[in-house]
Short mmCIF file of C-alpha atoms and ligand atoms in Angstrom, two decimals:
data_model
loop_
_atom_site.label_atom_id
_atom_site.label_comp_id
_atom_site.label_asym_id
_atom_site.label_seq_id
_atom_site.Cartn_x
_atom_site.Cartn_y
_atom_site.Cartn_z
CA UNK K 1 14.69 -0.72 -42.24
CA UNK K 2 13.57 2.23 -40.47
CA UNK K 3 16.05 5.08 -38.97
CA UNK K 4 16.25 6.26 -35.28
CA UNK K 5 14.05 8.82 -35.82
CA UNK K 6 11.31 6.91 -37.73
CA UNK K 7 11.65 3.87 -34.66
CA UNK K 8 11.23 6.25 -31.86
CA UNK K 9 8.21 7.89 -33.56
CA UNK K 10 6.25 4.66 -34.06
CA UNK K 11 6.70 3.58 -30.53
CA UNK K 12 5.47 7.23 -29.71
CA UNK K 13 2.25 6.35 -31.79
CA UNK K 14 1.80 2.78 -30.82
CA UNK K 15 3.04 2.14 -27.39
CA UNK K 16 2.14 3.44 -23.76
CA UNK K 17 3.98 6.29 -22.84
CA UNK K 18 5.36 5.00 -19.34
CA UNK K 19 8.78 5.52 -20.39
CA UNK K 20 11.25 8.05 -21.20
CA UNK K 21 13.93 6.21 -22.60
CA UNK K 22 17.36 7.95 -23.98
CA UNK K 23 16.73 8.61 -27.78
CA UNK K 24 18.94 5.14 -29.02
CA UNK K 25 17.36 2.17 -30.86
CA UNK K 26 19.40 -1.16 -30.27
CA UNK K 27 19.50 -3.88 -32.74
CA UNK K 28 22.53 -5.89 -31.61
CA UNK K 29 24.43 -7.00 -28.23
CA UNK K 30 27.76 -8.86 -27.52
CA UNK K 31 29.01 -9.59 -24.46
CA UNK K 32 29.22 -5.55 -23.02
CA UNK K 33 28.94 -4.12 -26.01
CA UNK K 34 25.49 -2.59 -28.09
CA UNK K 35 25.09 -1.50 -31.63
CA UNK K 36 22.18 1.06 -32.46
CA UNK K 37 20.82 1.36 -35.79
CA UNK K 38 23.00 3.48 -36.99
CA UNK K 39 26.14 1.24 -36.23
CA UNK K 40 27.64 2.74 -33.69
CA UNK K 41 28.61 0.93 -30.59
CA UNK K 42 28.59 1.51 -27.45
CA UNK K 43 29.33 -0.08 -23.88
CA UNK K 44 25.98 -1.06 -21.95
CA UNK K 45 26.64 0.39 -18.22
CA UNK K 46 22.92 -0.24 -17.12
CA UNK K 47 22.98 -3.76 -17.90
CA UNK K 48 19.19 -3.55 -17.89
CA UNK K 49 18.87 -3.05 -14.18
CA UNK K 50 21.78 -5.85 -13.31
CA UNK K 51 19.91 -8.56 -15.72
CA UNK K 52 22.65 -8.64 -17.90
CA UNK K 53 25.51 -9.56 -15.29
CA UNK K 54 26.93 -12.47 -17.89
CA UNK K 55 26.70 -9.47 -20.65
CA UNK K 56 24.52 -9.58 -23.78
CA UNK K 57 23.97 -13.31 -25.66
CA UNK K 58 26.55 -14.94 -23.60
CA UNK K 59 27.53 -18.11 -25.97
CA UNK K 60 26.92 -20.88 -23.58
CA UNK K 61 23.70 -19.33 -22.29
CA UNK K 62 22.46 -18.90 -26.06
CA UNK K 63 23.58 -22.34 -26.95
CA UNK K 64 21.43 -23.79 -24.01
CA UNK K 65 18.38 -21.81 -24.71
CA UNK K 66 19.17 -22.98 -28.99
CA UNK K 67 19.16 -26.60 -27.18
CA UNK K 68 16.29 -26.28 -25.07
CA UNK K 69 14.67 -24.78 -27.73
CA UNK K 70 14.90 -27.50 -29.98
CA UNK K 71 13.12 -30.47 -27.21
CA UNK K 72 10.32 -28.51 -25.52
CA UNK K 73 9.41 -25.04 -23.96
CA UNK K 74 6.84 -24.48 -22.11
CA UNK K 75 4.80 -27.60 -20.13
CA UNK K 76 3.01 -25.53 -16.96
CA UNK K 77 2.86 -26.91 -13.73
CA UNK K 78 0.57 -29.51 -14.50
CA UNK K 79 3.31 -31.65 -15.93
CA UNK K 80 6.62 -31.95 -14.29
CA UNK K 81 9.26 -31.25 -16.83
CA UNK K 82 13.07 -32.57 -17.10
CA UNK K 83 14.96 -29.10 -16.26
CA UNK K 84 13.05 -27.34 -13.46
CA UNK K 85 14.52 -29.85 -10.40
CA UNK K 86 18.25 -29.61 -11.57
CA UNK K 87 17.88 -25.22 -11.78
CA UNK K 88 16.44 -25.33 -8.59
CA UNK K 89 18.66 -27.81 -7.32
CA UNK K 90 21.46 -25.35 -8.27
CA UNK K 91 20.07 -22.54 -7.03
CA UNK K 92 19.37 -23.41 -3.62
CA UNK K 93 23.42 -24.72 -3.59
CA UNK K 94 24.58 -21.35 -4.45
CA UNK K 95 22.26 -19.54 -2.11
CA UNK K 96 21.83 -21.80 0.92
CA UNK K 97 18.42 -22.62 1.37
CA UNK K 98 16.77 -25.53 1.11
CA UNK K 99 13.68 -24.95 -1.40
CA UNK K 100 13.25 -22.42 -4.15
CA UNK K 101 9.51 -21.73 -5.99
CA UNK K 102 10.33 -20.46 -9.41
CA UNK K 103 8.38 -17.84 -10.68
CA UNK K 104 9.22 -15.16 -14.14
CA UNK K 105 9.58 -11.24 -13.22
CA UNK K 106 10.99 -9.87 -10.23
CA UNK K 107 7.48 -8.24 -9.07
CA UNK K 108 5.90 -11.81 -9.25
CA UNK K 109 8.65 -13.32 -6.99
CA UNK K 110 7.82 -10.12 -4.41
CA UNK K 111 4.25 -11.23 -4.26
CA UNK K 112 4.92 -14.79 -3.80
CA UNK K 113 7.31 -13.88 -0.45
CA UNK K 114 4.10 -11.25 0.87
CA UNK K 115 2.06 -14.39 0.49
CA UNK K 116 4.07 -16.62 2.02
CA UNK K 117 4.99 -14.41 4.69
CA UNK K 118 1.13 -13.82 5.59
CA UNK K 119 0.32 -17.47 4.80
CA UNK K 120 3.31 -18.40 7.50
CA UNK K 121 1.40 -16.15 10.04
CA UNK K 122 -1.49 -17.70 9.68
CA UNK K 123 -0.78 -21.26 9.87
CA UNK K 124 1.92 -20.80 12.71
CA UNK K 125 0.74 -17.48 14.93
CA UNK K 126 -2.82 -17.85 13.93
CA UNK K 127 -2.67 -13.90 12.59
CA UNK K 128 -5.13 -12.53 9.88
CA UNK K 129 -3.88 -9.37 9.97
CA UNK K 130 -0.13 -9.48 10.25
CA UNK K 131 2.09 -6.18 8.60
CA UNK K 132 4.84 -6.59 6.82
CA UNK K 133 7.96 -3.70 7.63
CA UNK K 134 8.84 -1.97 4.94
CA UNK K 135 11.47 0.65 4.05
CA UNK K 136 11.44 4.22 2.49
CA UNK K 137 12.24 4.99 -1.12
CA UNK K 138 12.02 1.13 -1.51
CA UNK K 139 11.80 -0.24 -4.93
CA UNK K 140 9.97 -3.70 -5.31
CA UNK K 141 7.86 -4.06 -8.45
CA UNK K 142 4.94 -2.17 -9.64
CA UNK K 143 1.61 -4.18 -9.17
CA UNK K 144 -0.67 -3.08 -7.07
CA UNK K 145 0.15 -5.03 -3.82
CA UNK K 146 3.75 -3.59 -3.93
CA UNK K 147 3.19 -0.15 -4.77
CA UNK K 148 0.91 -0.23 -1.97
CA UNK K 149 3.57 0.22 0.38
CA UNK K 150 6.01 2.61 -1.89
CA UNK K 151 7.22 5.41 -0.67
CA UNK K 152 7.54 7.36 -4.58
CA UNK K 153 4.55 9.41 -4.53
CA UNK K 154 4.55 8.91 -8.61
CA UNK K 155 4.16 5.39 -8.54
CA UNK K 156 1.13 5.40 -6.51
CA UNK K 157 -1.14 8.94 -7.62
CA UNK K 158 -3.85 7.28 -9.35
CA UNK K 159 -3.40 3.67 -8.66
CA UNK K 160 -5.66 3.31 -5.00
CA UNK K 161 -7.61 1.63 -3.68
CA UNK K 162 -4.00 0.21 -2.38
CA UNK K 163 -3.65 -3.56 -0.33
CA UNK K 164 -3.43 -2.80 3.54
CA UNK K 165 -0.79 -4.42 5.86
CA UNK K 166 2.26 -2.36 5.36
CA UNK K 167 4.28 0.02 7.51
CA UNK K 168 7.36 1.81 6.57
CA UNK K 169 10.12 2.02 8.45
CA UNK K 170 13.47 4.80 7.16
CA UNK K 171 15.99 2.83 5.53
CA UNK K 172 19.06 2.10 7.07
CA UNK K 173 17.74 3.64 10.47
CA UNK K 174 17.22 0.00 12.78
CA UNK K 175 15.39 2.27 15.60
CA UNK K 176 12.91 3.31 13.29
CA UNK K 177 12.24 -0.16 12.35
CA UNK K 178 11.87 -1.77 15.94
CA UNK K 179 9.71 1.40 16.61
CA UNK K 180 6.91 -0.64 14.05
CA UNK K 181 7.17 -3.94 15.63
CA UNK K 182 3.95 -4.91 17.47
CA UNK K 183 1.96 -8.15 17.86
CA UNK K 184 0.84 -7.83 14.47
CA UNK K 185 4.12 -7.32 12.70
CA UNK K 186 4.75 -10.74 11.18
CA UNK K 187 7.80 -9.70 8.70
CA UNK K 188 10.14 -7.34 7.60
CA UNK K 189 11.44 -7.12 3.72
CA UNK K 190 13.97 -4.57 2.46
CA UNK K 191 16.78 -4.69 -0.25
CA UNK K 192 20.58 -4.77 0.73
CA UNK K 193 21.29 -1.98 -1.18
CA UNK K 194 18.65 0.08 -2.42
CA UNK K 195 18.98 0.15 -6.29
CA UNK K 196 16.40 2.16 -8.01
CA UNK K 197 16.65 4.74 -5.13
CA UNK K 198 19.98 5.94 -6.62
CA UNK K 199 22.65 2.69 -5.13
CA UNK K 200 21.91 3.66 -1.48
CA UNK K 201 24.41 1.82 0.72
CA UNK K 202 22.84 1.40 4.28
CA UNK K 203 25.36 1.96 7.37
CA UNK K 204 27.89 -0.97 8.10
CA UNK K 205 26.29 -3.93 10.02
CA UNK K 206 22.57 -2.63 9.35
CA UNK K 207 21.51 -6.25 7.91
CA UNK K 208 23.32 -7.36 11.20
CA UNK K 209 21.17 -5.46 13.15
CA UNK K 210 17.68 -6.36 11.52
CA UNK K 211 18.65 -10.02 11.56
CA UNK K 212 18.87 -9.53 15.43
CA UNK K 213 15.86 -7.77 15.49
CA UNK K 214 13.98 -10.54 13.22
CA UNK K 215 15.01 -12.91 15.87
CA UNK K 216 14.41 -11.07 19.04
CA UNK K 217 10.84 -10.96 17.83
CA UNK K 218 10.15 -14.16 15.69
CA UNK K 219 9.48 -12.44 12.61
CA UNK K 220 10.82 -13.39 8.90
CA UNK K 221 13.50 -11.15 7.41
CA UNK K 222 12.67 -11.31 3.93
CA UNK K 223 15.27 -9.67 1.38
CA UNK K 224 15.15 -8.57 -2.21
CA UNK K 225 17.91 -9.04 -4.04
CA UNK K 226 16.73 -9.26 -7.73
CA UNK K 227 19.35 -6.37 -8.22
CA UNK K 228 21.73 -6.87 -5.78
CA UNK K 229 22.38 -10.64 -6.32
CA UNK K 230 24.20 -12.98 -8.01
CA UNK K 231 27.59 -11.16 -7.91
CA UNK K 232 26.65 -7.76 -8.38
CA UNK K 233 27.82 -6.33 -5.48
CA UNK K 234 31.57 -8.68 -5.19
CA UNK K 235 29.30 -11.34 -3.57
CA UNK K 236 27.34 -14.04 -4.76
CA UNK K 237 24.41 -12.40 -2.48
CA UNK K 238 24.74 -8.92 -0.82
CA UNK K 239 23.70 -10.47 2.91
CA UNK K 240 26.81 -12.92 2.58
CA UNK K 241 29.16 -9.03 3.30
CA UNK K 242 27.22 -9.07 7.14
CA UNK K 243 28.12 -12.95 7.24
CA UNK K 244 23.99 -13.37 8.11
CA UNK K 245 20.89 -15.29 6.21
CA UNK K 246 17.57 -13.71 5.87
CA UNK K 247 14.60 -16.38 6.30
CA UNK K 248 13.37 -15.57 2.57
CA UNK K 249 15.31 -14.38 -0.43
CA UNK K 250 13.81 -12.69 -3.72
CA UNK K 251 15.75 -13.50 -6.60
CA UNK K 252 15.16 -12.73 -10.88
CA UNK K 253 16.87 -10.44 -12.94
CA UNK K 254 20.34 -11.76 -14.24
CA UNK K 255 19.02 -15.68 -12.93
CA UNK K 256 17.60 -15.31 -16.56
CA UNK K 257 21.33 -14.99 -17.99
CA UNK K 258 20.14 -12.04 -19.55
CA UNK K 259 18.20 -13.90 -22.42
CA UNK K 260 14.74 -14.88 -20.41
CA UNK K 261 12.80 -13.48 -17.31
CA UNK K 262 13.65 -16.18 -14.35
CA UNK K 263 12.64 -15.25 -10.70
CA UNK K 264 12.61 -17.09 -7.45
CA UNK K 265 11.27 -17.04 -4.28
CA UNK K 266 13.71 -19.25 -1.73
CA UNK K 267 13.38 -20.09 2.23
CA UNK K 268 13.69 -23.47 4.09
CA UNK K 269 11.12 -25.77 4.62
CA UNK K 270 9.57 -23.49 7.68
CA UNK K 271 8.52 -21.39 5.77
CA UNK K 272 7.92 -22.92 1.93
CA UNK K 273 5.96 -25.72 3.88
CA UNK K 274 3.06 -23.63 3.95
CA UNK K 275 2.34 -23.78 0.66
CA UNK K 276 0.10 -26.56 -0.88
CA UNK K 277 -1.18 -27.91 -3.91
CA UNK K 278 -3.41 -25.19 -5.47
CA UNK K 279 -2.57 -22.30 -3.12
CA UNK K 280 -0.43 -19.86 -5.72
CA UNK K 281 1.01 -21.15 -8.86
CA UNK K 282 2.11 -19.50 -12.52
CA UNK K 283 1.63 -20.72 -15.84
CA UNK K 284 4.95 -20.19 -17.24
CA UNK K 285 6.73 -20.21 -13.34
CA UNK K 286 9.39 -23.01 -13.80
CA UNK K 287 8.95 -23.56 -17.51
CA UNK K 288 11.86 -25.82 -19.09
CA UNK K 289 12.98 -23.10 -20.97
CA UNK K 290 13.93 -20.55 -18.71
CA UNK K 291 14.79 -23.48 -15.98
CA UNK K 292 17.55 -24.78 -18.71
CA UNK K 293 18.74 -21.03 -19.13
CA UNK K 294 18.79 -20.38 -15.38
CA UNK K 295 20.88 -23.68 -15.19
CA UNK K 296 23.45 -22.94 -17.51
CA UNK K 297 23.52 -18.89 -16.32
CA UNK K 298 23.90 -20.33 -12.44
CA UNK K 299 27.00 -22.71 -13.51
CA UNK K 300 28.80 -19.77 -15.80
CA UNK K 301 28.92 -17.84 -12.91
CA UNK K 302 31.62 -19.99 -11.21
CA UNK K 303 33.00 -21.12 -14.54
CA UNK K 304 34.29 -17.49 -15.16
CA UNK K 305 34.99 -15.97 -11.53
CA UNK K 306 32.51 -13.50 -12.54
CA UNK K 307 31.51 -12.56 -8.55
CA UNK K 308 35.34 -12.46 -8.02
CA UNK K 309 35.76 -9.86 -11.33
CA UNK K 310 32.18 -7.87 -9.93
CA UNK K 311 34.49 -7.44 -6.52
CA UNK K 312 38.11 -6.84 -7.82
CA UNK K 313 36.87 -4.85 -10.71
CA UNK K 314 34.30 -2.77 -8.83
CA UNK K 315 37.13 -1.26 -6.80
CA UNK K 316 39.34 -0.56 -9.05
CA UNK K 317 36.26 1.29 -11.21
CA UNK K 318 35.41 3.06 -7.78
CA UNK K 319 38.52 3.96 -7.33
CA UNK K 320 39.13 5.58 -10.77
CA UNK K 321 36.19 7.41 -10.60
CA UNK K 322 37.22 8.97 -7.02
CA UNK K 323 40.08 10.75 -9.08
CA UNK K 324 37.67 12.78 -10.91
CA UNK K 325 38.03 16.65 -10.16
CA UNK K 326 34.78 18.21 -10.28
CA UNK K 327 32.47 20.28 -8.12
CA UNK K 328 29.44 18.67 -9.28
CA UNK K 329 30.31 15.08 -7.58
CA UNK K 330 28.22 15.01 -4.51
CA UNK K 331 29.06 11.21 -3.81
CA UNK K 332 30.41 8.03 -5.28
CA UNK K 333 29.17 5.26 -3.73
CA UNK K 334 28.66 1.51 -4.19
CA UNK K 335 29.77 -2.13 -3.88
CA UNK K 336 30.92 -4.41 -6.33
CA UNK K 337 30.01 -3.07 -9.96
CA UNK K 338 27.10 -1.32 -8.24
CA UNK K 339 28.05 2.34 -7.77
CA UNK K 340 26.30 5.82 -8.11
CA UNK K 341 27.66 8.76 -8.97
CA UNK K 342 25.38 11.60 -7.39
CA UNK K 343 25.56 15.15 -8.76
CA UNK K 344 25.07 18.33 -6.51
CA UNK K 345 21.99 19.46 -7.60
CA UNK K 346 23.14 22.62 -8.42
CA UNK K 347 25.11 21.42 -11.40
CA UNK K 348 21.40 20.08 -12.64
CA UNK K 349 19.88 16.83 -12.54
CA UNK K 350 21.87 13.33 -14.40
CA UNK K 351 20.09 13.32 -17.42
CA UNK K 352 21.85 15.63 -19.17
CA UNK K 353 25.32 13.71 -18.57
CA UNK K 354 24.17 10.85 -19.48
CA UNK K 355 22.89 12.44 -22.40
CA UNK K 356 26.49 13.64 -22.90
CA UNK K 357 27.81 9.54 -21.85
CA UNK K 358 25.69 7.86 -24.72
CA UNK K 359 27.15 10.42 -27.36
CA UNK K 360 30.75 9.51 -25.66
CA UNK K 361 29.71 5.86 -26.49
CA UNK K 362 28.16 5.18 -22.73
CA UNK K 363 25.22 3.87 -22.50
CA UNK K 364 23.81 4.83 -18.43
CA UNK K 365 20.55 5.80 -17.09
CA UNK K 366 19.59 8.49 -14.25
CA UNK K 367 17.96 7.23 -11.59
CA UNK K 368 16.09 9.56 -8.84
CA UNK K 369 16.88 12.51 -10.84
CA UNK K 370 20.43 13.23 -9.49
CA UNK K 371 22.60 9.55 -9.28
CA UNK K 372 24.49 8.23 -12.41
CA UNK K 373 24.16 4.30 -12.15
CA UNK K 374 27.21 2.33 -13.47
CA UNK K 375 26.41 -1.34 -13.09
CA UNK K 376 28.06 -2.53 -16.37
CA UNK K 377 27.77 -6.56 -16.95
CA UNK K 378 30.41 -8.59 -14.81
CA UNK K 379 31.58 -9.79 -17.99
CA UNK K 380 33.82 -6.52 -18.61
CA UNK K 381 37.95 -6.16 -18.31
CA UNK K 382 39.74 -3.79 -16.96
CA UNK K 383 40.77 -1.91 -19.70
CA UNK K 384 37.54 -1.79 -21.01
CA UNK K 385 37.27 -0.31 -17.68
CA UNK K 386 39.72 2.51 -18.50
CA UNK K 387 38.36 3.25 -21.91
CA UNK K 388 34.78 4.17 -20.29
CA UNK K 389 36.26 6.13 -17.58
CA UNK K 390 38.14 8.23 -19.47
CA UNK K 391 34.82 8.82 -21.14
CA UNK K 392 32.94 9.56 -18.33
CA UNK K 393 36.18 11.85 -16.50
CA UNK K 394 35.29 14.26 -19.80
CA UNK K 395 31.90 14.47 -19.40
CA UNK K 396 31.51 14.93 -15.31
CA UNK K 397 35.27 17.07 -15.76
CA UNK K 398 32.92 18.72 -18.85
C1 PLP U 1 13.70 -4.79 -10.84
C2 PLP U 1 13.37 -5.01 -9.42
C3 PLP U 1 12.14 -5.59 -9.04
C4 PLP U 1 11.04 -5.91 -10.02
O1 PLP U 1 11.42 -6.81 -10.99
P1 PLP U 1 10.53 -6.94 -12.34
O2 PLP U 1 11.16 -8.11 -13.05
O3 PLP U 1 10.70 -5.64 -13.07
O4 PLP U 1 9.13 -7.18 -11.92
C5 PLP U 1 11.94 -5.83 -7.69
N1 PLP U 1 12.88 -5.52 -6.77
C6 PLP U 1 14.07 -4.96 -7.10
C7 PLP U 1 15.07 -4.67 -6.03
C8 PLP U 1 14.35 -4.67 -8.44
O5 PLP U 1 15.50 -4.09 -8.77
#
């Protein structure tokens, strides 16, 4: 077996560099919990990105991907297989709309709501050149198409020529955004709460207010909550907190259970209708496999309260951490088990604490330089709670 050292150095020789991950190699996972090589354990507060919200190898997840696995995997779309109707079945019942097109990563479930959006303008306003409204320091997916309208100047150098048909609008701001509508505008898509910008929380009733304006001029309001869904932030689905629906909803990360990459695009038939046979597909999109572990990671979710825990939990978390005394708290912000903890910038950037959190037995990850991201899997108590915050009071208390 090789050590840390002799792990990292082999992915240095033999992989892409387009990571900077903290220097820990993970062999196991339980529930919250991670082992590196070395044995020592620690608590998993990224969850990967919110795809772990039922925690690492959750038993009844396993056991239906062990069961699956043992009658057939993969069939593509040229067959219809036995599990894909009943996931999608559930899945439209715990998000309200009436058809769902199944998909694998989050970026491929982005692209599929562009295209429908455009494809929707097309067949019903006749447009060929509609724009879609997007919003600053959004965070989407990274193919070409999406970075195309990014505002992170990193995830674009390089990359052009990009795909036209994009505006952005500043998030949270609604006057900015009805200050891009014109004939051609023929959608808007944003996320709830922006994750990978560092948790931003929009103002109170924002969602409200570009529902309204969706309306006022016919245009879809397509949302993106691959991080923010399925309980994350004390909801099943972050629009449910401004009691409104979007028109299309972007859904993968912890739909997977944590074991498999599941997405989703979902609308009602106004909008899915456009597609037909042969006009966008995927290979593995829908797969028995992942449709069987999407199943059984939809139902666990009511089975064991877990939005409930994400909402009672997240503010007692939220509210221990707003008893830290230290200077270099800028904010704490959040909903659910989705909260940031930005640092002033002159107490440095968040690497180095969460350098300091992994050796404390915390395993969190910086994001935009200056926000700690606690989004531990819904799965965890509350005095597993208390153990990691007295961790992380020593470290930001230092
Ligand atoms: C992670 C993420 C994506 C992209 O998902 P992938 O599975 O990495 O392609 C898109 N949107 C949001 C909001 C995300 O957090």
């Amino acid at each position: 077996m090789r050590s840390t050292r002799q792990e990292i150095a082999l992915v240095d020789e033999v992989s892409a560099a387009n990571y900077k991950p903290l220097p820990v190699v993970l062999s196991h996972g339980e529930g919250i919990w991670v082992t590196d090589l070395e044995g020592k354990r620690y608590i998993d507060m990224l969850a990967s990105y919110s795809s772990l919200n039922h925690g690492h190898r959750h038993p009844k997840i396993i056991k239906a991907l062990k069961d699956q696995a043992d009658r057939i995997t993969i069939t593509s779309r040229a067959f219809h297989n036995d599990q894909m109707g009943e996931c999608l079945q559930k899945l439209c019942a715990v998000s309200g709309f009436k058809k769902s097109l199944p998909m694998n990563t989050g970026a491929e479930a982005v692209e599929t709501a562009v295209k429908a959006a455009r494809k929707w303008a097309y067949l019903k306003k006749g447009l060929l050149d509609g724009e879609i409204i997007c919003c600053s320091d959004n965070f989407h997916g990274r193919t070409v198409t999406i970075i195309s309208f990014s505002s992170e100047p990193q995830y674009r150098e390089g990359f052009g020529p990009f795909t036209p048909g994009f505006k952005l609008a500043k998030y949270g701001d609604i006057k900015s955004m009805e200050a891009l509508v014109t004939d051609k505008t023929i959608a808007v898509m944003l996320e709830p709460i922006q994750g990978e910008a560092g948790v931003i929380v929009p103002p109170a009733g924002y969602l409200k207010a570009v529902r309204e304006l969706c309306d006022k001029y016919k245009i879809l309001m397509i949302l993106d909550e691959i991080q923010t869904g399925f309980g994350r932030t004390g909801k099943m689905f972050a629009f449910e907190h401004e009691g409104i629906r979007p028109d299309v909803l972007v859904v993968g990360k912890a739909l997977g259970g944590g074991v498999y990459p599941v997405s989703a695009m979902l609308s009602d038939e106004d909008v899915m209708d456009v597609f037909r046979p042969g006009d966008h597909g995927s290979t593995f999109g829908g797969n028995p496999l992942g449709a069987a572990v999407a199943s059984r990671a939809l139902d666990v979710f009511a089975e064991e309260n877990l939005v409930e825990k994400s909402r009672e939990l997240g503010e007692y978390f939220m509210g221990l951490l707003r008893t830290i005394k230290s200077p270099a708290i800028k904010e704490i912000r959040g909903k659910g088990l989705m909260i940031g903890l930005e640092i002033k910038p002159e107490y440095g950037v968040a690497r180095p604490y969460c350098e300091k959190l992994m050796e404390a037995g915390l395993l969190c990850k910086e994001t935009h330089a200056q926000t700690i991201r606690f989004t531990p899997p819904l799965v965890i108590t509350k005095d597993e709670i208390d153990w990691a915050f007295e961790k992380i009071r020593k470290v930001i208390e230092g």
